[in-house]
PDB file of C-alpha atoms in Angstrom:
ATOM      1  CA  MET E   1      46.260 -16.815-111.819  1.00  0.00           C
ATOM      2  CA  LYS E   2      44.435 -13.450-112.544  1.00  0.00           C
ATOM      3  CA  LYS E   3      40.450 -14.602-111.639  1.00  0.00           C
ATOM      4  CA  PHE E   4      41.651 -16.125-108.534  1.00  0.00           C
ATOM      5  CA  ILE E   5      43.176 -12.819-107.622  1.00  0.00           C
ATOM      6  CA  MET E   6      40.338 -11.068-109.247  1.00  0.00           C
ATOM      7  CA  ILE E   7      38.179 -13.197-106.656  1.00  0.00           C
ATOM      8  CA  THR E   8      40.189 -12.575-103.950  1.00  0.00           C
ATOM      9  CA  ILE E   9      40.064  -8.785-103.381  1.00  0.00           C
ATOM     10  CA  ILE E  10      36.134  -9.302-104.359  1.00  0.00           C
ATOM     11  CA  THR E  11      36.267 -10.999-101.842  1.00  0.00           C
ATOM     12  CA  ALA E  12      37.922  -8.839 -99.014  1.00  0.00           C
ATOM     13  CA  LEU E  13      35.986  -6.066-100.798  1.00  0.00           C
ATOM     14  CA  LEU E  14      32.567  -7.517 -99.490  1.00  0.00           C
ATOM     15  CA  SER E  15      34.204  -8.891 -96.898  1.00  0.00           C
ATOM     16  CA  GLY E  16      34.631  -6.770 -93.267  1.00  0.00           C
ATOM     17  CA  CYS E  17      30.284  -5.875 -92.009  1.00  0.00           C
ATOM     18  CA  SER E  18      29.828  -8.607 -90.362  1.00  0.00           C
ATOM     19  CA  VAL E  19      33.319  -8.919 -89.073  1.00  0.00           C
ATOM     20  CA  GLY E  20      33.282  -4.687 -88.417  1.00  0.00           C
ATOM     21  CA  MET E  21      29.722  -5.403 -86.704  1.00  0.00           C
ATOM     22  CA  ALA E  22      31.485  -8.465 -84.673  1.00  0.00           C
ATOM     23  CA  MET E  23      34.885  -6.422 -83.362  1.00  0.00           C
ATOM     24  CA  SER E  24      32.483  -2.852 -81.954  1.00  0.00           C
ATOM     25  CA  GLY E  25      30.008  -4.499 -79.958  1.00  0.00           C
ATOM     26  CA  LYS E  26      30.165  -2.625 -76.796  1.00  0.00           C
ATOM     27  CA  ALA E  27      31.305  -4.464 -73.383  1.00  0.00           C
ATOM     28  CA  LEU E  28      28.596  -5.175 -70.812  1.00  0.00           C
ATOM     29  CA  PRO E  29      27.853  -1.952 -67.598  1.00  0.00           C
ATOM     30  CA  ASP E  30      28.857  -1.920 -64.083  1.00  0.00           C
ATOM     31  CA  LEU E  31      25.790  -1.708 -62.597  1.00  0.00           C
ATOM     32  CA  GLY E  32      27.033  -3.183 -59.470  1.00  0.00           C
ATOM     33  CA  VAL E  33      28.876   0.498 -59.824  1.00  0.00           C
ATOM     34  CA  VAL E  34      24.537   2.148 -60.292  1.00  0.00           C
ATOM     35  CA  LYS E  35      23.612   1.921 -56.403  1.00  0.00           C
ATOM     36  CA  GLN E  36      23.035   4.820 -53.209  1.00  0.00           C
ATOM     37  CA  GLN E  37      25.040   7.698 -53.159  1.00  0.00           C
ATOM     38  CA  ALA E  38      27.022   7.687 -56.908  1.00  0.00           C
ATOM     39  CA  SER E  39      27.743  10.598 -58.555  1.00  0.00           C
ATOM     40  CA  ARG E  40      25.824  11.128 -62.138  1.00  0.00           C
ATOM     41  CA  GLY E  41      28.948  10.902 -63.440  1.00  0.00           C
ATOM     42  CA  GLU E  42      30.015   7.822 -62.090  1.00  0.00           C
ATOM     43  CA  VAL E  43      26.399   6.435 -63.647  1.00  0.00           C
ATOM     44  CA  GLU E  44      26.904   8.550 -67.213  1.00  0.00           C
ATOM     45  CA  LEU E  45      30.748   6.780 -67.326  1.00  0.00           C
ATOM     46  CA  GLN E  46      29.033   2.462 -66.987  1.00  0.00           C
ATOM     47  CA  LEU E  47      25.494   3.322 -68.713  1.00  0.00           C
ATOM     48  CA  GLY E  48      26.421   6.498 -70.985  1.00  0.00           C
ATOM     49  CA  LYS E  49      23.795   9.739 -71.787  1.00  0.00           C
ATOM     50  CA  PRO E  50      20.853   9.233 -70.554  1.00  0.00           C
ATOM     51  CA  ILE E  51      17.649   8.864 -73.398  1.00  0.00           C
ATOM     52  CA  ALA E  52      15.044  10.110 -71.161  1.00  0.00           C
ATOM     53  CA  THR E  53      14.506  12.573 -68.192  1.00  0.00           C
ATOM     54  CA  THR E  54      13.070  14.488 -65.917  1.00  0.00           C
ATOM     55  CA  THR E  55      12.185  16.096 -62.601  1.00  0.00           C
ATOM     56  CA  LEU E  56      10.255  15.250 -59.823  1.00  0.00           C
ATOM     57  CA  ASP E  57       8.283  17.691 -57.670  1.00  0.00           C
ATOM     58  CA  SER E  58      10.671  16.846 -55.505  1.00  0.00           C
ATOM     59  CA  GLY E  59      13.388  18.281 -57.515  1.00  0.00           C
ATOM     60  CA  HIS E  60      14.655  14.839 -57.287  1.00  0.00           C
ATOM     61  CA  ILE E  61      15.339  14.279 -60.463  1.00  0.00           C
ATOM     62  CA  VAL E  62      15.017  10.626 -63.147  1.00  0.00           C
ATOM     63  CA  ASN E  63      16.843   9.778 -65.984  1.00  0.00           C
ATOM     64  CA  VAL E  64      16.272   6.650 -68.031  1.00  0.00           C
ATOM     65  CA  TYR E  65      19.205   4.612 -69.301  1.00  0.00           C
ATOM     66  CA  GLU E  66      19.608   2.121 -72.689  1.00  0.00           C
ATOM     67  CA  TYR E  67      22.395  -0.140 -72.859  1.00  0.00           C
ATOM     68  CA  ASP E  68      23.092  -3.656 -74.389  1.00  0.00           C
ATOM     69  CA  ILE E  69      23.585  -7.101 -73.188  1.00  0.00           C
ATOM     70  CA  ASP E  70      25.458 -10.886 -75.443  1.00  0.00           C
ATOM     71  CA  ASN E  71      26.799  -7.915 -77.630  1.00  0.00           C
ATOM     72  CA  GLU E  72      30.328  -7.798 -76.389  1.00  0.00           C
ATOM     73  CA  PRO E  73      33.572  -7.132 -78.976  1.00  0.00           C
ATOM     74  CA  SER E  74      34.082 -10.920 -79.793  1.00  0.00           C
ATOM     75  CA  ALA E  75      37.370 -11.823 -81.727  1.00  0.00           C
ATOM     76  CA  GLY E  76      36.485 -15.820 -82.287  1.00  0.00           C
ATOM     77  CA  ARG E  77      33.002 -14.112 -83.725  1.00  0.00           C
ATOM     78  CA  ALA E  78      34.490 -12.284 -85.689  1.00  0.00           C
ATOM     79  CA  PHE E  79      37.129 -14.890 -87.463  1.00  0.00           C
ATOM     80  CA  VAL E  80      34.834 -17.186 -88.067  1.00  0.00           C
ATOM     81  CA  HIS E  81      33.267 -14.827 -89.914  1.00  0.00           C
ATOM     82  CA  GLY E  82      35.706 -13.897 -91.619  1.00  0.00           C
ATOM     83  CA  ALA E  83      36.778 -17.746 -92.698  1.00  0.00           C
ATOM     84  CA  LEU E  84      33.108 -17.978 -93.867  1.00  0.00           C
ATOM     85  CA  ASP E  85      33.558 -14.321 -96.347  1.00  0.00           C
ATOM     86  CA  VAL E  86      36.444 -16.418 -98.181  1.00  0.00           C
ATOM     87  CA  VAL E  87      35.278 -19.491 -98.235  1.00  0.00           C
ATOM     88  CA  THR E  88      32.172 -18.097 -99.622  1.00  0.00           C
ATOM     89  CA  ILE E  89      33.590 -16.053-102.097  1.00  0.00           C
ATOM     90  CA  GLY E  90      31.760 -12.494 -99.742  1.00  0.00           C
ATOM     91  CA  ILE E  91      28.123 -14.257-100.029  1.00  0.00           C
ATOM     92  CA  TRP E  92      27.852 -15.153 -96.394  1.00  0.00           C
ATOM     93  CA  GLU E  93      27.859 -11.128 -95.635  1.00  0.00           C
ATOM     94  CA  VAL E  94      24.503 -11.386 -96.524  1.00  0.00           C
ATOM     95  CA  ILE E  95      23.752 -14.230 -93.380  1.00  0.00           C
ATOM     96  CA  GLY E  96      26.942 -12.494 -91.702  1.00  0.00           C
ATOM     97  CA  THR E  97      25.238  -9.652 -91.334  1.00  0.00           C
ATOM     98  CA  PRO E  98      21.617  -9.933 -90.200  1.00  0.00           C
ATOM     99  CA  ILE E  99      22.536 -11.826 -88.096  1.00  0.00           C
ATOM    100  CA  GLU E 100      25.650 -10.047 -86.672  1.00  0.00           C
ATOM    101  CA  TYR E 101      22.668  -6.770 -87.157  1.00  0.00           C
ATOM    102  CA  PHE E 102      20.389  -8.125 -83.980  1.00  0.00           C
ATOM    103  CA  GLN E 103      22.863  -9.417 -82.086  1.00  0.00           C
ATOM    104  CA  GLY E 104      22.691  -8.668 -78.155  1.00  0.00           C
ATOM    105  CA  GLU E 105      19.766  -6.975 -76.739  1.00  0.00           C
ATOM    106  CA  LYS E 106      18.276  -4.041 -75.660  1.00  0.00           C
ATOM    107  CA  ARG E 107      16.973  -3.189 -72.148  1.00  0.00           C
ATOM    108  CA  GLN E 108      16.775   0.011 -69.834  1.00  0.00           C
ATOM    109  CA  VAL E 109      16.772   1.132 -66.405  1.00  0.00           C
ATOM    110  CA  GLN E 110      15.978   4.162 -64.268  1.00  0.00           C
ATOM    111  CA  VAL E 111      17.411   6.426 -62.251  1.00  0.00           C
ATOM    112  CA  GLU E 112      16.796   8.399 -60.270  1.00  0.00           C
ATOM    113  CA  TYR E 113      19.521  11.448 -58.280  1.00  0.00           C
ATOM    114  CA  ASP E 114      18.717  13.875 -55.267  1.00  0.00           C
ATOM    115  CA  SER E 115      19.384  17.646 -56.335  1.00  0.00           C
ATOM    116  CA  GLN E 116      22.956  16.867 -55.533  1.00  0.00           C
ATOM    117  CA  ASP E 117      23.368  15.074 -58.843  1.00  0.00           C
ATOM    118  CA  MET E 118      23.878  11.272 -56.128  1.00  0.00           C
ATOM    119  CA  VAL E 119      21.791   8.175 -56.584  1.00  0.00           C
ATOM    120  CA  VAL E 120      18.562   7.523 -54.958  1.00  0.00           C
ATOM    121  CA  LYS E 121      17.168   4.618 -56.229  1.00  0.00           C
ATOM    122  CA  MET E 122      17.972   2.460 -59.871  1.00  0.00           C
ATOM    123  CA  GLU E 123      15.564   0.749 -61.154  1.00  0.00           C
ATOM    124  CA  VAL E 124      15.840  -2.198 -63.786  1.00  0.00           C
ATOM    125  CA  LEU E 125      13.060  -1.614 -65.903  1.00  0.00           C
ATOM    126  CA  SER E 126      11.521  -4.836 -68.440  1.00  0.00           C
ATOM    127  CA  PRO E 127      11.125  -3.973 -72.185  1.00  0.00           C
ATOM    128  CA  ASP E 128       7.357  -3.100 -71.569  1.00  0.00           C
ATOM    129  CA  GLU E 129       8.491  -0.178 -68.615  1.00  0.00           C
ATOM    130  CA  GLY E 130      10.852   1.272 -70.767  1.00  0.00           C
ATOM    131  CA  GLU E 131       8.802   1.890 -74.102  1.00  0.00           C
ATOM    132  CA  LYS E 132       5.861   4.165 -71.536  1.00  0.00           C
ATOM    133  CA  ALA E 133       8.623   4.983 -69.762  1.00  0.00           C
ATOM    134  CA  VAL E 134      10.763   6.510 -72.193  1.00  0.00           C
ATOM    135  CA  SER E 135       7.621   7.862 -74.540  1.00  0.00           C
ATOM    136  CA  LYS E 136       6.601   9.929 -70.842  1.00  0.00           C
ATOM    137  CA  LYS E 137       9.901  11.708 -70.238  1.00  0.00           C
ATOM    138  CA  LYS E 138      11.178  14.868 -72.977  1.00  0.00           C
ATOM    139  CA  PRO E 139      14.871  13.612 -73.624  1.00  0.00           C
ATOM    140  CA  ALA E 140      17.589  15.863 -71.283  1.00  0.00           C
TER     141      ALA E 140
END
């Protein structure tokens, strides 16, 4: 009986990384909000703070934002990870945590604002364009 209790305690202590990661993903932002004449506040409510900012000669500001796709919080994934943790006495974490770590894909969007902080132009960047845009611009 003591052995069973110890195994249960160890399993409870070891489990949780993949379960927690599955529950704490980020919801997909509503890119429909990012349209002409939307305010910077509305955009940043969906996308968060920019990862890069630059000011154009015209006075317009261009921000690059990063967001995740296919990494929404999932109770189903968390349940499966938890069940596999129990069945494998915690060994599943060796596999489950890297699976959750690499879950989803990062995307970037570039938004240009006028002098009143209203959206003038929005462009979803390809991964290569995103790398170039961020390397050229300094964070705000």
